[in-house]
Amino acid sequence: MDAKTIIAKRVAKELHDGDLVNLGIGLPTLVANHIDADITVHLQSENGLIGLGPSPELEHVDLNLTNAGGQPVTLIEGGMYFDSVTSFGIIRGGHVDVTVLGALEVDAEGSLASWIVPGKRVPGMGGAMDLVVGAQKVIVAMTHTNKGQPKIKTQCTLPLTAYRQVNLIVTELAVIAVREDGLHLLEIHPDTTLEKVLALTEAPLHVKTYTKMEG
Amino acid sequence: MINKQKYLDRQTFVKHLFDGMHIMVGGFMTCGTPEQLIDWLLESNINDLTIICNDAGYPEAGVGKLIAAGRVRSLIASHIGLNPIAGTKMSDGTLDVTLVPQGTLAEQIRAGGAGLGGFLTPTGLNTPAEEGKERLEVDGQPYILERPLRADLALIKARQVDRYGNLNYAKTARNFNPVMATAAKLVCVEATERIQVMDPEVVITPHVLVDYILAEVRDGR
């Protein structure tokens, strides 16, 4: 199983029946493929819908129905459309149960950086700053390292998306909770070792009891 | 009966344009962007525009066409990642880009259209989005004071328009369009379909907010 699939499958286990969930562009979108068939999760796309369905076949593509990445999508029964003000009222107002997004860096205090690499890449924050401040639970879904360098830092070095908003970090190697006293290792992937996880994590980890990460 | 002057043609549209004007453009990654009105802007010779839009579109679509043609001095947006030309122009200093969190951008426009002096949001605290802004506390919680946004002109894409100028929108092409229709001195609408009278229950934008209508324009870029 590749890293992205491992991460997506594990994040899907954090979702509960009835949750309103926003999945970010890229890896987080894959989480939708692994949601337990026995539960109903309402997916929001911040450009203005709840009830996100699977990608359409080419002949059913509707230019007026896209996700926040501008890709064609479908709407499931019970779903609806709304404008951007309503969408961010839902987001900032605390009505989104879980937001899942990628990050360039996350730190020991639960701050994250995801929207700019000064002098290199300046895509912009889009809706990410509102989502991580407004959602009840913030899950960062990302690969553990970037070209071998740790992305889980003692302190973020890139400009922040938000200060102290992350609740859980899920990578292909580990599941890490952010608490008042720092980062707690909850699970490690069966194919890795504690030593490897510690070596690839810059931030200090509290390691007491951890379990095998479920794929 | 609708006043005949409400129907828009190219000459009438161009008469209202001037250099340096601030223009809001509806749409999200060009879904719900009025491409015909943008083309008329391109065909005019106005320059030094300040564009307020969710994003920078693509190099060949949406406000990206205006950026590529060098007609935009300033862009206020939440995201420019799908338009590499905007990124290049931002880096070389030929385009002034203000990146704003998407929810803050929507609410700034709402405040502008609703006569509010601004609003308080927790979004962006302790990030570059807070720089140069005032922080206020309410009941012990910190917030950023964000100011309203208004514009000289709003370009809106609607699904249907009736003969009074009432509007509704198609699916996720709604996005920033209804709020932008509240926040500009002049509101010009490009609609896909013209109908006689809209069911009052499905009107999203009341006709009193609309100045000019260009109807029966095909969707898409």
PDB file of C-alpha atoms in Angstrom, chain A:
ATOM      1  CA  MET A   1       0.000   0.000   0.000  1.00  0.00           C
ATOM      2  CA  ASP A   2       1.407   3.414  -0.895  1.00  0.00           C
ATOM      3  CA  ALA A   3       1.828   6.199   1.667  1.00  0.00           C
ATOM      4  CA  LYS A   4      -1.184   8.186   0.478  1.00  0.00           C
ATOM      5  CA  THR A   5      -3.523   5.199   0.733  1.00  0.00           C
ATOM      6  CA  ILE A   6      -2.240   4.309   4.214  1.00  0.00           C
ATOM      7  CA  ILE A   7      -2.883   7.880   5.370  1.00  0.00           C
ATOM      8  CA  ALA A   8      -6.303   8.164   3.713  1.00  0.00           C
ATOM      9  CA  LYS A   9      -7.513   4.842   5.159  1.00  0.00           C
ATOM     10  CA  ARG A  10      -6.400   5.776   8.671  1.00  0.00           C
ATOM     11  CA  VAL A  11      -7.948   9.260   8.545  1.00  0.00           C
ATOM     12  CA  ALA A  12     -11.250   7.726   7.399  1.00  0.00           C
ATOM     13  CA  LYS A  13     -11.430   5.855  10.742  1.00  0.00           C
ATOM     14  CA  GLU A  14     -11.620   9.215  12.562  1.00  0.00           C
ATOM     15  CA  LEU A  15     -14.965  10.066  10.934  1.00  0.00           C
ATOM     16  CA  HIS A  16     -18.245   9.318  12.661  1.00  0.00           C
ATOM     17  CA  ASP A  17     -21.823   8.805  11.565  1.00  0.00           C
ATOM     18  CA  GLY A  18     -23.465  12.151  10.866  1.00  0.00           C
ATOM     19  CA  ASP A  19     -20.249  14.189  10.779  1.00  0.00           C
ATOM     20  CA  LEU A  20     -19.976  17.223   8.520  1.00  0.00           C
ATOM     21  CA  VAL A  21     -16.511  16.930   7.009  1.00  0.00           C
ATOM     22  CA  ASN A  22     -14.370  19.086   4.742  1.00  0.00           C
ATOM     23  CA  LEU A  23     -11.620  17.296   2.827  1.00  0.00           C
ATOM     24  CA  GLY A  24      -8.835  19.474   1.426  1.00  0.00           C
ATOM     25  CA  ILE A  25      -7.439  19.313  -2.087  1.00  0.00           C
ATOM     26  CA  GLY A  26      -4.978  16.500  -2.888  1.00  0.00           C
ATOM     27  CA  LEU A  27      -4.310  13.647  -0.460  1.00  0.00           C
ATOM     28  CA  PRO A  28      -7.245  14.493   1.886  1.00  0.00           C
ATOM     29  CA  THR A  29      -9.678  14.025  -1.029  1.00  0.00           C
ATOM     30  CA  LEU A  30      -8.702  10.308  -1.081  1.00  0.00           C
ATOM     31  CA  VAL A  31     -10.203   9.868   2.408  1.00  0.00           C
ATOM     32  CA  ALA A  32     -13.667   9.807   0.785  1.00  0.00           C
ATOM     33  CA  ASN A  33     -12.779   6.473  -0.884  1.00  0.00           C
ATOM     34  CA  HIS A  34     -12.267   4.758   2.476  1.00  0.00           C
ATOM     35  CA  ILE A  35     -15.223   5.897   4.610  1.00  0.00           C
ATOM     36  CA  ASP A  36     -16.977   2.965   6.319  1.00  0.00           C
ATOM     37  CA  ALA A  37     -20.068   1.987   4.303  1.00  0.00           C
ATOM     38  CA  ASP A  38     -22.078   1.697   7.537  1.00  0.00           C
ATOM     39  CA  ILE A  39     -21.842   5.397   8.375  1.00  0.00           C
ATOM     40  CA  THR A  40     -23.123   8.539   6.667  1.00  0.00           C
ATOM     41  CA  VAL A  41     -20.665  11.400   6.446  1.00  0.00           C
ATOM     42  CA  HIS A  42     -21.729  14.717   4.912  1.00  0.00           C
ATOM     43  CA  LEU A  43     -18.927  16.130   2.790  1.00  0.00           C
ATOM     44  CA  GLN A  44     -18.701  19.880   2.362  1.00  0.00           C
ATOM     45  CA  SER A  45     -16.857  21.702  -0.371  1.00  0.00           C
ATOM     46  CA  GLU A  46     -16.210  25.302   0.638  1.00  0.00           C
ATOM     47  CA  ASN A  47     -17.017  26.722  -2.808  1.00  0.00           C
ATOM     48  CA  GLY A  48     -20.642  26.045  -1.896  1.00  0.00           C
ATOM     49  CA  LEU A  49     -22.049  22.563  -1.401  1.00  0.00           C
ATOM     50  CA  ILE A  50     -22.783  19.846   1.121  1.00  0.00           C
ATOM     51  CA  GLY A  51     -23.365  16.349  -0.210  1.00  0.00           C
ATOM     52  CA  LEU A  52     -20.290  15.869  -2.371  1.00  0.00           C
ATOM     53  CA  GLY A  53     -20.570  12.718  -4.493  1.00  0.00           C
ATOM     54  CA  PRO A  54     -18.083  10.797  -6.635  1.00  0.00           C
ATOM     55  CA  SER A  55     -16.390  12.232  -9.721  1.00  0.00           C
ATOM     56  CA  PRO A  56     -18.679  12.164 -12.769  1.00  0.00           C
ATOM     57  CA  GLU A  57     -18.145  10.154 -15.939  1.00  0.00           C
ATOM     58  CA  LEU A  58     -16.839  12.396 -18.714  1.00  0.00           C
ATOM     59  CA  GLU A  59     -20.254  12.631 -20.426  1.00  0.00           C
ATOM     60  CA  HIS A  60     -21.888  13.824 -17.184  1.00  0.00           C
ATOM     61  CA  VAL A  61     -19.418  16.611 -16.414  1.00  0.00           C
ATOM     62  CA  ASP A  62     -21.256  19.837 -15.515  1.00  0.00           C
ATOM     63  CA  LEU A  63     -19.154  23.017 -15.704  1.00  0.00           C
ATOM     64  CA  ASN A  64     -21.380  24.547 -13.027  1.00  0.00           C
ATOM     65  CA  LEU A  65     -20.692  21.796 -10.484  1.00  0.00           C
ATOM     66  CA  THR A  66     -17.148  21.701  -9.148  1.00  0.00           C
ATOM     67  CA  ASN A  67     -15.262  21.194  -5.899  1.00  0.00           C
ATOM     68  CA  ALA A  68     -12.970  23.758  -4.259  1.00  0.00           C
ATOM     69  CA  GLY A  69     -10.138  22.614  -6.516  1.00  0.00           C
ATOM     70  CA  GLY A  70     -12.190  23.477  -9.602  1.00  0.00           C
ATOM     71  CA  GLN A  71     -12.626  19.790 -10.508  1.00  0.00           C
ATOM     72  CA  PRO A  72     -15.994  18.439 -11.724  1.00  0.00           C
ATOM     73  CA  VAL A  73     -17.958  16.618  -9.018  1.00  0.00           C
ATOM     74  CA  THR A  74     -21.482  15.336  -8.348  1.00  0.00           C
ATOM     75  CA  LEU A  75     -24.081  16.006  -5.658  1.00  0.00           C
ATOM     76  CA  ILE A  76     -25.788  13.186  -3.767  1.00  0.00           C
ATOM     77  CA  GLU A  77     -29.449  13.084  -2.706  1.00  0.00           C
ATOM     78  CA  GLY A  78     -30.130  15.465   0.163  1.00  0.00           C
ATOM     79  CA  GLY A  79     -27.242  17.679  -0.865  1.00  0.00           C
ATOM     80  CA  MET A  80     -27.558  21.392  -1.567  1.00  0.00           C
ATOM     81  CA  TYR A  81     -25.766  24.471  -2.884  1.00  0.00           C
ATOM     82  CA  PHE A  82     -25.092  27.767  -1.128  1.00  0.00           C
ATOM     83  CA  ASP A  83     -23.074  30.941  -1.614  1.00  0.00           C
ATOM     84  CA  SER A  84     -19.599  31.687  -0.208  1.00  0.00           C
ATOM     85  CA  VAL A  85     -20.874  33.778   2.714  1.00  0.00           C
ATOM     86  CA  THR A  86     -23.111  30.918   3.896  1.00  0.00           C
ATOM     87  CA  SER A  87     -20.334  28.414   3.277  1.00  0.00           C
ATOM     88  CA  PHE A  88     -17.879  30.243   5.515  1.00  0.00           C
ATOM     89  CA  GLY A  89     -20.584  30.950   8.079  1.00  0.00           C
ATOM     90  CA  ILE A  90     -20.933  27.167   8.329  1.00  0.00           C
ATOM     91  CA  ILE A  91     -17.157  26.810   8.564  1.00  0.00           C
ATOM     92  CA  ARG A  92     -16.297  29.645  10.952  1.00  0.00           C
ATOM     93  CA  GLY A  93     -19.443  29.069  12.996  1.00  0.00           C
ATOM     94  CA  GLY A  94     -18.169  25.701  14.213  1.00  0.00           C
ATOM     95  CA  HIS A  95     -20.661  23.582  12.244  1.00  0.00           C
ATOM     96  CA  VAL A  96     -17.961  21.530  10.496  1.00  0.00           C
ATOM     97  CA  ASP A  97     -17.076  18.537  12.692  1.00  0.00           C
ATOM     98  CA  VAL A  98     -13.816  17.559  11.008  1.00  0.00           C
ATOM     99  CA  THR A  99     -11.530  19.252   8.517  1.00  0.00           C
ATOM    100  CA  VAL A 100      -8.745  17.239   6.916  1.00  0.00           C
ATOM    101  CA  LEU A 101      -5.948  19.083   5.168  1.00  0.00           C
ATOM    102  CA  GLY A 102      -2.365  18.671   4.073  1.00  0.00           C
ATOM    103  CA  ALA A 103       0.510  20.738   5.471  1.00  0.00           C
ATOM    104  CA  LEU A 104       4.109  21.662   4.759  1.00  0.00           C
ATOM    105  CA  GLU A 105       4.912  21.781   8.479  1.00  0.00           C
ATOM    106  CA  VAL A 106       3.149  21.110  11.785  1.00  0.00           C
ATOM    107  CA  ASP A 107       4.733  21.907  15.117  1.00  0.00           C
ATOM    108  CA  ALA A 108       4.722  20.768  18.745  1.00  0.00           C
ATOM    109  CA  GLU A 109       2.089  23.364  19.659  1.00  0.00           C
ATOM    110  CA  GLY A 110      -0.279  22.307  16.875  1.00  0.00           C
ATOM    111  CA  SER A 111       0.427  25.284  14.635  1.00  0.00           C
ATOM    112  CA  LEU A 112       0.597  24.536  10.923  1.00  0.00           C
ATOM    113  CA  ALA A 113       2.035  26.035   7.745  1.00  0.00           C
ATOM    114  CA  SER A 114       0.471  25.094   4.420  1.00  0.00           C
ATOM    115  CA  TRP A 115      -0.010  28.047   2.085  1.00  0.00           C
ATOM    116  CA  ILE A 116       3.250  29.769   1.189  1.00  0.00           C
ATOM    117  CA  VAL A 117       6.951  29.096   0.700  1.00  0.00           C
ATOM    118  CA  PRO A 118       8.357  32.650   0.599  1.00  0.00           C
ATOM    119  CA  GLY A 119      10.313  33.312  -2.579  1.00  0.00           C
ATOM    120  CA  LYS A 120       9.213  30.007  -4.106  1.00  0.00           C
ATOM    121  CA  ARG A 121       5.567  29.060  -4.091  1.00  0.00           C
ATOM    122  CA  VAL A 122       2.762  31.469  -3.229  1.00  0.00           C
ATOM    123  CA  PRO A 123      -0.528  29.707  -3.985  1.00  0.00           C
ATOM    124  CA  GLY A 124      -2.474  31.494  -1.244  1.00  0.00           C
ATOM    125  CA  MET A 125      -4.439  30.241   1.723  1.00  0.00           C
ATOM    126  CA  GLY A 126      -7.810  29.784   0.021  1.00  0.00           C
ATOM    127  CA  GLY A 127     -10.244  28.603   2.683  1.00  0.00           C
ATOM    128  CA  ALA A 128      -7.659  26.804   4.848  1.00  0.00           C
ATOM    129  CA  MET A 129      -7.254  29.525   7.495  1.00  0.00           C
ATOM    130  CA  ASP A 130     -11.008  29.671   8.094  1.00  0.00           C
ATOM    131  CA  LEU A 131     -11.373  25.872   8.073  1.00  0.00           C
ATOM    132  CA  VAL A 132      -8.719  25.165  10.700  1.00  0.00           C
ATOM    133  CA  VAL A 133      -9.975  27.931  12.993  1.00  0.00           C
ATOM    134  CA  GLY A 134     -13.644  26.995  12.630  1.00  0.00           C
ATOM    135  CA  ALA A 135     -13.753  23.187  12.507  1.00  0.00           C
ATOM    136  CA  GLN A 136     -14.298  21.224  15.723  1.00  0.00           C
ATOM    137  CA  LYS A 137     -11.460  18.829  14.877  1.00  0.00           C
ATOM    138  CA  VAL A 138      -8.468  19.528  12.654  1.00  0.00           C
ATOM    139  CA  ILE A 139      -6.644  16.549  11.159  1.00  0.00           C
ATOM    140  CA  VAL A 140      -3.427  17.064   9.228  1.00  0.00           C
ATOM    141  CA  ALA A 141      -2.959  14.297   6.652  1.00  0.00           C
ATOM    142  CA  MET A 142       0.522  14.378   5.181  1.00  0.00           C
ATOM    143  CA  THR A 143       3.627  12.349   4.450  1.00  0.00           C
ATOM    144  CA  HIS A 144       5.898  12.197   7.480  1.00  0.00           C
ATOM    145  CA  THR A 145       8.852  13.843   5.712  1.00  0.00           C
ATOM    146  CA  ASN A 146       9.629  15.969   2.673  1.00  0.00           C
ATOM    147  CA  LYS A 147      12.652  14.587   0.778  1.00  0.00           C
ATOM    148  CA  GLY A 148      13.760  12.928   4.005  1.00  0.00           C
ATOM    149  CA  GLN A 149      13.408  16.095   6.078  1.00  0.00           C
ATOM    150  CA  PRO A 150      10.981  16.070   9.034  1.00  0.00           C
ATOM    151  CA  LYS A 151       7.750  18.034   8.558  1.00  0.00           C
ATOM    152  CA  ILE A 152       6.750  17.685  12.215  1.00  0.00           C
ATOM    153  CA  LYS A 153       8.846  20.443  13.752  1.00  0.00           C
ATOM    154  CA  THR A 154       9.525  21.835  17.205  1.00  0.00           C
ATOM    155  CA  GLN A 155       8.357  25.133  15.743  1.00  0.00           C
ATOM    156  CA  CYS A 156       7.114  25.923  12.226  1.00  0.00           C
ATOM    157  CA  THR A 157       9.632  27.859  10.144  1.00  0.00           C
ATOM    158  CA  LEU A 158       7.224  28.802   7.321  1.00  0.00           C
ATOM    159  CA  PRO A 159       4.484  31.464   7.674  1.00  0.00           C
ATOM    160  CA  LEU A 160       1.562  29.991   9.619  1.00  0.00           C
ATOM    161  CA  THR A 161      -1.864  28.996   8.388  1.00  0.00           C
ATOM    162  CA  ALA A 162      -3.044  29.003  12.010  1.00  0.00           C
ATOM    163  CA  TYR A 163      -1.663  29.018  15.521  1.00  0.00           C
ATOM    164  CA  ARG A 164      -2.410  26.000  17.752  1.00  0.00           C
ATOM    165  CA  GLN A 165      -5.373  24.553  15.878  1.00  0.00           C
ATOM    166  CA  VAL A 166      -4.275  21.028  14.892  1.00  0.00           C
ATOM    167  CA  ASN A 167      -5.709  18.123  16.908  1.00  0.00           C
ATOM    168  CA  LEU A 168      -4.349  15.051  15.121  1.00  0.00           C
ATOM    169  CA  ILE A 169      -1.518  14.308  12.682  1.00  0.00           C
ATOM    170  CA  VAL A 170      -1.782  11.226  10.471  1.00  0.00           C
ATOM    171  CA  THR A 171       1.216  10.166   8.368  1.00  0.00           C
ATOM    172  CA  GLU A 172       2.227   6.893   6.686  1.00  0.00           C
ATOM    173  CA  LEU A 173       4.384   6.133   9.732  1.00  0.00           C
ATOM    174  CA  ALA A 174       2.415   7.312  12.735  1.00  0.00           C
ATOM    175  CA  VAL A 175      -0.668   8.819  14.330  1.00  0.00           C
ATOM    176  CA  ILE A 176       0.153  11.698  16.660  1.00  0.00           C
ATOM    177  CA  ALA A 177      -2.208  13.659  18.918  1.00  0.00           C
ATOM    178  CA  VAL A 178      -1.615  17.310  19.784  1.00  0.00           C
ATOM    179  CA  ARG A 179      -2.300  18.015  23.457  1.00  0.00           C
ATOM    180  CA  GLU A 180      -1.649  20.874  25.879  1.00  0.00           C
ATOM    181  CA  ASP A 181       1.753  19.434  26.845  1.00  0.00           C
ATOM    182  CA  GLY A 182       2.878  18.646  23.301  1.00  0.00           C
ATOM    183  CA  LEU A 183       2.736  15.775  20.819  1.00  0.00           C
ATOM    184  CA  HIS A 184       1.725  12.265  21.874  1.00  0.00           C
ATOM    185  CA  LEU A 185       2.531   9.216  19.784  1.00  0.00           C
ATOM    186  CA  LEU A 186      -0.662   7.140  19.560  1.00  0.00           C
ATOM    187  CA  GLU A 187       0.112   4.602  16.845  1.00  0.00           C
ATOM    188  CA  ILE A 188       2.953   3.517  14.598  1.00  0.00           C
ATOM    189  CA  HIS A 189       2.648   1.664  11.297  1.00  0.00           C
ATOM    190  CA  PRO A 190       3.465  -2.085  11.542  1.00  0.00           C
ATOM    191  CA  ASP A 191       6.159  -1.729   8.848  1.00  0.00           C
ATOM    192  CA  THR A 192       8.172   0.840  10.799  1.00  0.00           C
ATOM    193  CA  THR A 193       9.883   1.107  14.181  1.00  0.00           C
ATOM    194  CA  LEU A 194       9.713   3.530  17.081  1.00  0.00           C
ATOM    195  CA  GLU A 195      13.359   4.469  16.467  1.00  0.00           C
ATOM    196  CA  LYS A 196      12.630   5.383  12.846  1.00  0.00           C
ATOM    197  CA  VAL A 197       9.566   7.483  13.778  1.00  0.00           C
ATOM    198  CA  LEU A 198      11.565   9.348  16.435  1.00  0.00           C
ATOM    199  CA  ALA A 199      14.455   9.909  14.023  1.00  0.00           C
ATOM    200  CA  LEU A 200      12.151  11.370  11.373  1.00  0.00           C
ATOM    201  CA  THR A 201      10.262  13.622  13.786  1.00  0.00           C
ATOM    202  CA  GLU A 202      11.960  16.855  14.821  1.00  0.00           C
ATOM    203  CA  ALA A 203       9.458  17.783  17.541  1.00  0.00           C
ATOM    204  CA  PRO A 204       9.702  15.926  20.841  1.00  0.00           C
ATOM    205  CA  LEU A 205       7.155  13.095  21.150  1.00  0.00           C
ATOM    206  CA  HIS A 206       5.595  11.816  24.342  1.00  0.00           C
ATOM    207  CA  VAL A 207       5.871   8.049  24.039  1.00  0.00           C
ATOM    208  CA  LYS A 208       4.004   6.050  26.683  1.00  0.00           C
ATOM    209  CA  THR A 209       1.651   3.469  25.317  1.00  0.00           C
ATOM    210  CA  TYR A 210       1.202   3.316  21.588  1.00  0.00           C
ATOM    211  CA  THR A 211      -0.516   0.760  19.417  1.00  0.00           C
ATOM    212  CA  LYS A 212      -0.142  -0.650  15.951  1.00  0.00           C
ATOM    213  CA  MET A 213      -1.566   1.690  13.315  1.00  0.00           C
ATOM    214  CA  GLU A 214      -4.633   0.218  11.622  1.00  0.00           C
ATOM    215  CA  GLY A 215      -4.680   0.431   7.850  1.00  0.00           C
TER     216      GLY A 215
END
